[in-house]
Each structure stands twice: as structure tokens, then as C-alpha cells.
């Protein structure tokens, strides 16, 4: 049972945070954290401070209004893996979009660690950010987003999500993008198609595998789990998977990759086995990072505009900051196109041009 604090007499004139701190037996910084709804304050302490605030009847009126009017014009950006070029482009584009509106982003890289991610979020909140863009680390608990919502701090999940329960999200249409890739391979005559980099680690990977499965079934091709090759999204790891792919009893003739990073490793692995990507084995990536056209062979890939995802994310976060009680928004941006290059079908497409893409589908 909570005990109401006894207000000591003698408080006259303008009441300050220090007055509240003295009455509650805490530091001034603790009072400030309570007012910012920080999760760093113990529940018992928060209850005591709020009771003092309510008894004095000051902060909830003039003081609270004054605090709300003090804008930091800063937001937090928590990235899951800044070494991934897609997220580097996303970060730069988001920063530019915010700058155009007079805002600044504090940046943190979780490195796919939920523990480090939480530390970054806590530090950002201590600095008074007015909202957070979260690209969740793999195995992030939905409670992370739930706690942010409960605290009143606007949060937009971007590129990945861990919960869709009345939350804000901006991302790419992973299902449609992967269906576009499979459709192209089937048009070229491939029936045994591997999926490399698939996993249950995050929502985008799950959705891309869903698109892979949907497209196969639509074309009357049986979905076979033995053609799914989960791996870390690093080129050197993908390279090591090629031996397993080529040794598969189903003898795949093509592969769709979870992203361009993985596709680069796969193409290098094929070279190491004396095979030429695009002629001996078809490879498709996902993201269309800026150097995909510079590889030899140039990489066929699903084009996702990181700039568009970043701009929509910035816009949504700023809307939510201005209207915290507004209805949540779920924004899914379709792929720009499937960019057909030599790693999968550019030369074959030219040979089959007279047939027509619809007829081949």
C-alpha cells in the first residue's frame, strides 16, 4: 500500500524542481527523469515524486506546460548494423531529411545486440530526445517498443518490426520484392531455386522468405525447405555456404539472396568453384546498393530506395511528435524495380526478347 508523503511547510513563491526533490528526498536530476517519464527511475521512487508533484499542484499546471514547450529538436536513431551499406544509406538519408526540418539525430549502432540497443535507447532518453527511430536488432523483444509507447516517447520502427500492436512502422515491401525476383527466374526457365540468407531472425527476412514461397507456389513449383540456406548476412559467411548449395540433392540452378551483401559472397563462392554467375548459375540480390553495377558480373537485384524509406520514416516520426495521441501508421513502400543485369538474365533476356516477358511467365 502506498503512503502519501507529508509535505513540509514553508514553501512559498515559485516552486522549483529542487523544492520537489527536497520534499521527496531525491536528487533534482531524479525529479527531472520522472517528469520525462524515464524508465530509469524505480517505480517506488516515481510514485513518491509524482505524489509530491500532485500535492504541490505546480508542475501539472504551469511547470508541466513550460517543460513541454522546451523542445530539444533532437531524435534518436538506433541502427541494427551500420556496416550494412543499406543502413549506411538509410542513416545518411534520414539525417538529411531531419536536417531539412531543423532537427538533429543522435545515432547509435546496436550491432544486432539487444543489450547494447537498450543501453543506447536509455542514453538517448537521458539526453532528452523527443522521439526514436528504431531499426530493431535481431531477437529484440516486443516489450522494448511497448515500454517506449507506455512512457509516451514517440517511436517509429523502420525496415524491421518486432510488434504491430498499434505501433508506427515504415519499411519496404519485402514480399513483393522477392516475388519479383522469383518471377524473373521462372521466366528464364529456372525451377530449382535456392534461398540464401533466410532466417527467422527478423521480420524482413521472414517476409522475404514468404515472398519466395508465395511466388513458387503461384508458379506451381513445390516449396522445399532443403533449398533454404540460413546464414549471417556477411559476404564471407555466404561464400562458405556455396559448397552446401552446390552439393544439394536438388541441384539448384539459381539463388535469390536475402540482400546484396550475401549475393556478393555467393558470386565469389561460385567463382571459387570455377562457375560463372549468370551463365552457370543465376544470382539475384536485394536492395540495389550503389556498387551492384560495378561487380563483374554486375548484380541483378531488387531495387529498394533507402532514401524513400528514410524520408517517410522522418515524416512519420515528426508527425507523431506533434500528435502523440494520433492513430498509428503502417507504411509499406513497394520496390522501385527489379534491376536486371548480367548475374541473372541480362544476356538471356536479350536472347529471348522476341518471345516476350508475358509469354515466358
CSV table of N, CA, C and O in Angstrom, one decimal, residues 199-285:
chain,number,residue,atom,x,y,z
A,199,UNK,N,16.2,-16.6,-42.6
A,199,UNK,CA,16.3,-16.9,-41.2
A,199,UNK,C,15.0,-16.4,-40.6
A,199,UNK,O,14.2,-15.8,-41.2
A,200,UNK,N,14.9,-16.7,-39.3
A,200,UNK,CA,13.8,-16.2,-38.5
A,200,UNK,C,14.2,-15.1,-37.6
A,200,UNK,O,13.6,-14.7,-36.6
A,201,UNK,N,15.4,-14.5,-37.9
A,201,UNK,CA,16.0,-13.5,-37.0
A,201,UNK,C,15.2,-12.2,-37.0
A,201,UNK,O,15.3,-11.5,-36.0
A,202,UNK,N,14.6,-11.8,-38.1
A,202,UNK,CA,14.0,-10.5,-38.1
A,202,UNK,C,12.8,-10.5,-39.1
A,202,UNK,O,12.7,-11.4,-40.0
A,203,UNK,N,12.0,-9.5,-39.1
A,203,UNK,CA,10.7,-9.5,-39.9
A,203,UNK,C,11.0,-9.4,-41.4
A,203,UNK,O,10.3,-10.0,-42.2
A,204,UNK,N,12.1,-8.7,-41.8
A,204,UNK,CA,12.3,-8.5,-43.2
A,204,UNK,C,12.8,-9.9,-43.8
A,204,UNK,O,12.4,-10.2,-44.9
A,205,UNK,N,13.6,-10.7,-43.1
A,205,UNK,CA,14.0,-12.0,-43.6
A,205,UNK,C,12.8,-12.9,-43.7
A,205,UNK,O,12.6,-13.6,-44.6
A,206,UNK,N,11.9,-12.9,-42.7
A,206,UNK,CA,10.7,-13.7,-42.7
A,206,UNK,C,9.8,-13.3,-43.9
A,206,UNK,O,9.3,-14.2,-44.6
A,207,UNK,N,9.7,-12.0,-44.1
A,207,UNK,CA,8.8,-11.6,-45.2
A,207,UNK,C,9.4,-11.9,-46.6
A,207,UNK,O,8.7,-12.3,-47.5
A,208,UNK,N,10.7,-11.9,-46.7
A,208,UNK,CA,11.4,-12.2,-48.0
A,208,UNK,C,11.2,-13.7,-48.3
A,208,UNK,O,11.0,-14.1,-49.4
A,209,UNK,N,11.3,-14.5,-47.3
A,209,UNK,CA,11.1,-15.9,-47.5
A,209,UNK,C,9.6,-16.2,-47.8
A,209,UNK,O,9.3,-17.1,-48.6
A,210,UNK,N,8.7,-15.4,-47.2
A,210,UNK,CA,7.3,-15.6,-47.6
A,210,UNK,C,7.1,-15.2,-49.0
A,210,UNK,O,6.3,-15.9,-49.7
A,211,UNK,N,7.7,-14.2,-49.5
A,211,UNK,CA,7.6,-13.8,-50.9
A,211,UNK,C,8.1,-14.9,-51.8
A,211,UNK,O,7.6,-15.2,-52.9
A,212,UNK,N,9.3,-15.5,-51.4
A,212,UNK,CA,9.9,-16.6,-52.2
A,212,UNK,C,8.9,-17.8,-52.3
A,212,UNK,O,8.7,-18.3,-53.3
A,213,UNK,N,8.3,-18.1,-51.1
A,213,UNK,CA,7.4,-19.3,-51.1
A,213,UNK,C,6.1,-19.0,-51.9
A,213,UNK,O,5.6,-19.8,-52.7
A,214,UNK,N,5.6,-17.7,-51.7
A,214,UNK,CA,4.3,-17.4,-52.5
A,214,UNK,C,4.5,-17.5,-54.0
A,214,UNK,O,3.7,-18.0,-54.7
A,215,UNK,N,5.7,-17.0,-54.5
A,215,UNK,CA,5.9,-17.0,-55.9
A,215,UNK,C,6.1,-18.4,-56.4
A,215,UNK,O,5.6,-18.7,-57.5
A,216,UNK,N,6.8,-19.2,-55.7
A,216,UNK,CA,7.0,-20.6,-56.2
A,216,UNK,C,5.6,-21.3,-56.3
A,216,UNK,O,5.4,-22.0,-57.3
A,217,UNK,N,4.8,-21.2,-55.3
A,217,UNK,CA,3.5,-21.8,-55.3
A,217,UNK,C,2.6,-21.3,-56.4
A,217,UNK,O,1.9,-22.0,-57.0
A,218,UNK,N,2.7,-20.0,-56.6
A,218,UNK,CA,1.9,-19.4,-57.7
A,218,UNK,C,2.3,-20.0,-59.1
A,218,UNK,O,1.5,-20.1,-60.0
A,219,UNK,N,3.6,-20.3,-59.2
A,219,UNK,CA,4.1,-20.9,-60.5
A,219,UNK,C,4.0,-22.4,-60.5
A,219,UNK,O,4.5,-23.0,-61.4
A,220,UNK,N,3.4,-23.0,-59.5
A,220,UNK,CA,3.2,-24.4,-59.4
A,220,UNK,C,4.5,-25.2,-59.1
A,220,UNK,O,4.6,-26.4,-59.4
A,221,UNK,N,5.4,-24.5,-58.4
A,221,UNK,CA,6.7,-25.1,-58.0
A,221,UNK,C,6.6,-25.5,-56.5
A,221,UNK,O,6.3,-24.6,-55.7
A,222,UNK,N,6.9,-26.7,-56.2
A,222,UNK,CA,6.9,-27.1,-54.8
A,222,UNK,C,7.9,-26.4,-53.9
A,222,UNK,O,9.1,-26.3,-54.3
A,223,UNK,N,7.5,-25.9,-52.8
A,223,UNK,CA,8.3,-25.3,-51.9
A,223,UNK,C,9.1,-26.4,-51.1
A,223,UNK,O,8.4,-27.3,-50.5
A,224,UNK,N,10.4,-26.3,-51.1
A,224,UNK,CA,11.2,-27.4,-50.4
A,224,UNK,C,12.2,-26.7,-49.4
A,224,UNK,O,13.0,-25.9,-49.8
A,225,UNK,N,12.0,-27.1,-48.1
A,225,UNK,CA,12.9,-26.5,-47.1
A,225,UNK,C,14.3,-26.7,-47.3
A,225,UNK,O,15.2,-26.0,-46.8
A,226,UNK,N,14.7,-27.8,-48.0
A,226,UNK,CA,16.1,-28.1,-48.2
A,226,UNK,C,16.8,-27.1,-49.1
A,226,UNK,O,18.0,-27.1,-49.2
A,227,UNK,N,16.0,-26.3,-49.8
A,227,UNK,CA,16.6,-25.2,-50.6
A,227,UNK,C,16.7,-23.9,-49.9
A,227,UNK,O,17.1,-22.9,-50.5
A,228,UNK,N,16.4,-23.9,-48.6
A,228,UNK,CA,16.6,-22.7,-47.8
A,228,UNK,C,17.9,-22.8,-47.0
A,228,UNK,O,18.2,-23.8,-46.3
A,229,UNK,N,18.8,-21.8,-47.2
A,229,UNK,CA,20.1,-21.9,-46.6
A,229,UNK,C,20.3,-20.7,-45.7
A,229,UNK,O,20.8,-19.6,-46.1
A,230,UNK,N,20.0,-20.8,-44.4
A,230,UNK,CA,20.1,-19.6,-43.5
A,230,UNK,C,21.6,-19.3,-43.2
A,230,UNK,O,22.4,-20.2,-43.2
A,231,UNK,N,21.9,-18.1,-43.1
A,231,UNK,CA,23.3,-17.7,-42.8
A,231,UNK,C,23.3,-16.2,-42.4
A,231,UNK,O,22.4,-15.5,-42.6
A,232,UNK,N,24.4,-15.8,-41.7
A,232,UNK,CA,24.6,-14.4,-41.4
A,232,UNK,C,24.7,-13.6,-42.6
A,232,UNK,O,25.2,-14.1,-43.7
A,233,UNK,N,24.3,-12.4,-42.6
A,233,UNK,CA,24.3,-11.5,-43.8
A,233,UNK,C,25.7,-10.9,-44.0
A,233,UNK,O,25.8,-9.6,-44.0
A,234,UNK,N,26.7,-11.7,-44.1
A,234,UNK,CA,28.0,-11.2,-44.4
A,234,UNK,C,28.6,-11.9,-45.5
A,234,UNK,O,28.4,-13.2,-45.7
A,235,UNK,N,29.3,-11.3,-46.5
A,235,UNK,CA,29.8,-11.9,-47.7
A,235,UNK,C,30.6,-13.2,-47.4
A,235,UNK,O,30.5,-14.2,-48.1
A,236,UNK,N,31.5,-13.1,-46.4
A,236,UNK,CA,32.4,-14.2,-46.1
A,236,UNK,C,31.6,-15.4,-45.7
A,236,UNK,O,32.0,-16.6,-45.9
A,237,UNK,N,30.5,-15.2,-44.9
A,237,UNK,CA,29.7,-16.3,-44.5
A,237,UNK,C,28.9,-16.9,-45.7
A,237,UNK,O,28.8,-18.1,-45.8
A,238,UNK,N,28.4,-16.0,-46.5
A,238,UNK,CA,27.6,-16.5,-47.7
A,238,UNK,C,28.6,-17.3,-48.6
A,238,UNK,O,28.1,-18.3,-49.2
A,239,UNK,N,29.8,-16.8,-48.8
A,239,UNK,CA,30.8,-17.6,-49.6
A,239,UNK,C,30.9,-19.0,-49.1
A,239,UNK,O,30.9,-19.9,-49.9
A,240,UNK,N,31.0,-19.2,-47.8
A,240,UNK,CA,31.1,-20.5,-47.3
A,240,UNK,C,29.9,-21.4,-47.5
A,240,UNK,O,30.0,-22.6,-47.4
A,241,UNK,N,28.8,-20.8,-47.8
A,241,UNK,CA,27.5,-21.6,-47.9
A,241,UNK,C,27.4,-22.2,-49.3
A,241,UNK,O,26.6,-23.1,-49.6
A,242,UNK,N,28.2,-21.7,-50.3
A,242,UNK,CA,28.1,-22.1,-51.7
A,242,UNK,C,28.3,-23.6,-51.8
A,242,UNK,O,27.6,-24.2,-52.6
A,243,UNK,N,29.3,-24.1,-51.1
A,243,UNK,CA,29.6,-25.5,-51.2
A,243,UNK,C,28.3,-26.4,-50.9
A,243,UNK,O,28.0,-27.4,-51.5
A,244,UNK,N,27.6,-25.9,-49.8
A,244,UNK,CA,26.4,-26.6,-49.4
A,244,UNK,C,25.3,-26.5,-50.5
A,244,UNK,O,24.6,-27.5,-50.8
A,245,UNK,N,25.2,-25.3,-51.1
A,245,UNK,CA,24.2,-25.1,-52.1
A,245,UNK,C,24.4,-26.0,-53.3
A,245,UNK,O,23.5,-26.7,-53.8
A,246,UNK,N,25.7,-26.1,-53.7
A,246,UNK,CA,26.0,-26.9,-54.9
A,246,UNK,C,25.9,-28.4,-54.6
A,246,UNK,O,25.7,-29.1,-55.6
A,247,UNK,N,26.1,-28.7,-53.4
A,247,UNK,CA,26.0,-30.2,-53.0
A,247,UNK,C,24.6,-30.6,-52.8
A,247,UNK,O,24.4,-31.8,-52.5
A,248,UNK,N,23.6,-29.7,-52.8
A,248,UNK,CA,22.3,-30.1,-52.5
A,248,UNK,C,21.8,-31.2,-53.5
A,248,UNK,O,22.1,-31.1,-54.7
A,249,UNK,N,21.0,-32.1,-53.0
A,249,UNK,CA,20.5,-33.2,-53.8
A,249,UNK,C,19.6,-32.7,-54.9
A,249,UNK,O,19.4,-33.4,-55.9
A,250,UNK,N,19.0,-31.5,-54.7
A,250,UNK,CA,18.1,-30.9,-55.7
A,250,UNK,C,18.8,-30.2,-56.8
A,250,UNK,O,18.2,-29.8,-57.8
A,251,UNK,N,20.1,-30.0,-56.6
A,251,UNK,CA,20.9,-29.3,-57.7
A,251,UNK,C,20.3,-28.0,-58.2
A,251,UNK,O,19.9,-27.9,-59.3
A,252,UNK,N,20.2,-27.0,-57.3
A,252,UNK,CA,19.6,-25.7,-57.7
A,252,UNK,C,20.4,-25.1,-58.9
A,252,UNK,O,21.6,-25.3,-58.9
A,253,UNK,N,19.7,-24.4,-59.7
A,253,UNK,CA,20.4,-23.7,-60.8
A,253,UNK,C,20.4,-22.2,-60.6
A,253,UNK,O,21.0,-21.4,-61.5
A,254,UNK,N,19.8,-21.7,-59.6
A,254,UNK,CA,19.7,-20.3,-59.3
A,254,UNK,C,19.5,-20.0,-57.8
A,254,UNK,O,19.2,-20.9,-57.1
A,255,UNK,N,19.8,-18.8,-57.4
A,255,UNK,CA,19.6,-18.4,-56.0
A,255,UNK,C,19.2,-17.0,-55.9
A,255,UNK,O,19.6,-16.1,-56.6
A,256,UNK,N,18.2,-16.8,-55.0
A,256,UNK,CA,17.8,-15.5,-54.5
A,256,UNK,C,18.5,-15.3,-53.2
A,256,UNK,O,18.5,-16.2,-52.4
A,257,UNK,N,19.0,-14.1,-53.0
A,257,UNK,CA,19.8,-13.8,-51.7
A,257,UNK,C,19.0,-12.8,-50.9
A,257,UNK,O,18.4,-11.9,-51.4
A,258,UNK,N,19.2,-12.9,-49.6
A,258,UNK,CA,18.5,-12.0,-48.6
A,258,UNK,C,18.8,-10.6,-48.9
A,258,UNK,O,18.0,-9.7,-48.7
A,259,UNK,N,20.1,-10.3,-49.3
A,259,UNK,CA,20.5,-8.9,-49.7
A,259,UNK,C,21.7,-9.0,-50.6
A,259,UNK,O,22.2,-10.0,-50.9
A,260,UNK,N,22.1,-7.8,-51.0
A,260,UNK,CA,23.2,-7.7,-52.0
A,260,UNK,C,24.5,-8.2,-51.3
A,260,UNK,O,25.4,-8.8,-52.0
A,261,UNK,N,24.7,-7.9,-50.0
A,261,UNK,CA,25.9,-8.4,-49.3
A,261,UNK,C,26.1,-9.9,-49.4
A,261,UNK,O,27.2,-10.4,-49.7
A,262,UNK,N,25.0,-10.6,-49.2
A,262,UNK,CA,25.0,-12.1,-49.3
A,262,UNK,C,25.3,-12.5,-50.8
A,262,UNK,O,26.1,-13.4,-51.1
A,263,UNK,N,24.7,-11.8,-51.7
A,263,UNK,CA,24.8,-12.1,-53.1
A,263,UNK,C,26.3,-12.0,-53.6
A,263,UNK,O,26.8,-12.8,-54.4
A,264,UNK,N,27.0,-10.9,-53.1
A,264,UNK,CA,28.4,-10.8,-53.4
A,264,UNK,C,29.2,-12.0,-53.0
A,264,UNK,O,30.1,-12.5,-53.7
A,265,UNK,N,28.9,-12.5,-51.7
A,265,UNK,CA,29.6,-13.6,-51.2
A,265,UNK,C,29.3,-14.9,-52.1
A,265,UNK,O,30.2,-15.7,-52.3
A,266,UNK,N,28.1,-15.0,-52.5
A,266,UNK,CA,27.7,-16.2,-53.3
A,266,UNK,C,28.4,-16.1,-54.6
A,266,UNK,O,28.9,-17.2,-55.1
A,267,UNK,N,28.5,-15.0,-55.3
A,267,UNK,CA,29.1,-14.9,-56.6
A,267,UNK,C,30.6,-15.2,-56.4
A,267,UNK,O,31.2,-15.9,-57.3
A,268,UNK,N,31.2,-14.7,-55.4
A,268,UNK,CA,32.7,-15.1,-55.2
A,268,UNK,C,32.8,-16.6,-54.9
A,268,UNK,O,33.8,-17.2,-55.4
A,269,UNK,N,31.9,-17.2,-54.2
A,269,UNK,CA,31.9,-18.6,-54.0
A,269,UNK,C,31.8,-19.4,-55.2
A,269,UNK,O,32.5,-20.4,-55.5
A,270,UNK,N,30.9,-19.0,-56.1
A,270,UNK,CA,30.7,-19.6,-57.4
A,270,UNK,C,32.0,-19.5,-58.2
A,270,UNK,O,32.5,-20.5,-58.9
A,271,UNK,N,32.7,-18.3,-58.2
A,271,UNK,CA,33.9,-18.2,-58.9
A,271,UNK,C,35.0,-19.2,-58.4
A,271,UNK,O,35.7,-19.8,-59.2
A,272,UNK,N,35.0,-19.3,-57.1
A,272,UNK,CA,36.0,-20.2,-56.5
A,272,UNK,C,35.7,-21.7,-56.9
A,272,UNK,O,36.7,-22.5,-56.8
A,273,UNK,N,34.5,-22.0,-57.3
A,273,UNK,CA,34.2,-23.3,-57.8
A,273,UNK,C,34.3,-23.4,-59.3
A,273,UNK,O,33.8,-24.4,-59.9
A,274,UNK,N,34.8,-22.4,-59.9
A,274,UNK,CA,35.0,-22.5,-61.3
A,274,UNK,C,33.7,-22.2,-62.1
A,274,UNK,O,33.7,-22.6,-63.3
A,275,UNK,N,32.8,-21.6,-61.5
A,275,UNK,CA,31.5,-21.3,-62.1
A,275,UNK,C,31.3,-19.8,-62.4
A,275,UNK,O,31.8,-19.0,-61.6
A,276,UNK,N,30.7,-19.4,-63.5
A,276,UNK,CA,30.4,-18.0,-63.8
A,276,UNK,C,29.0,-17.7,-63.4
A,276,UNK,O,28.1,-18.2,-64.0
A,277,UNK,N,28.8,-16.7,-62.5
A,277,UNK,CA,27.5,-16.3,-62.1
A,277,UNK,C,26.8,-15.7,-63.4
A,277,UNK,O,27.4,-14.9,-64.1
A,278,UNK,N,25.6,-16.0,-63.6
A,278,UNK,CA,24.8,-15.5,-64.7
A,278,UNK,C,24.8,-16.5,-65.9
A,278,UNK,O,23.8,-16.5,-66.6
A,279,UNK,N,25.8,-17.3,-66.1
A,279,UNK,CA,25.8,-18.3,-67.1
A,279,UNK,C,25.7,-19.7,-66.6
A,279,UNK,O,24.9,-20.5,-67.0
A,280,UNK,N,26.5,-20.0,-65.6
A,280,UNK,CA,26.5,-21.4,-65.0
A,280,UNK,C,25.5,-21.4,-63.8
A,280,UNK,O,25.0,-22.5,-63.4
A,281,UNK,N,25.2,-20.3,-63.2
A,281,UNK,CA,24.3,-20.3,-62.0
A,281,UNK,C,23.8,-18.8,-61.9
A,281,UNK,O,24.6,-17.9,-61.9
A,282,UNK,N,22.5,-18.7,-61.8
A,282,UNK,CA,21.9,-17.4,-61.7
A,282,UNK,C,21.9,-16.9,-60.2
A,282,UNK,O,21.6,-17.6,-59.3
A,283,UNK,N,22.1,-15.6,-60.0
A,283,UNK,CA,22.1,-15.0,-58.7
A,283,UNK,C,21.4,-13.6,-58.7
A,283,UNK,O,21.6,-12.8,-59.6
A,284,UNK,N,20.5,-13.5,-57.7
A,284,UNK,CA,19.8,-12.2,-57.6
A,284,UNK,C,20.0,-11.7,-56.1
A,284,UNK,O,19.9,-12.5,-55.2
A,285,UNK,N,20.2,-10.4,-56.0
A,285,UNK,CA,20.4,-9.8,-54.7
A,285,UNK,C,19.1,-9.0,-54.3
A,285,UNK,O,18.1,-9.1,-55.0
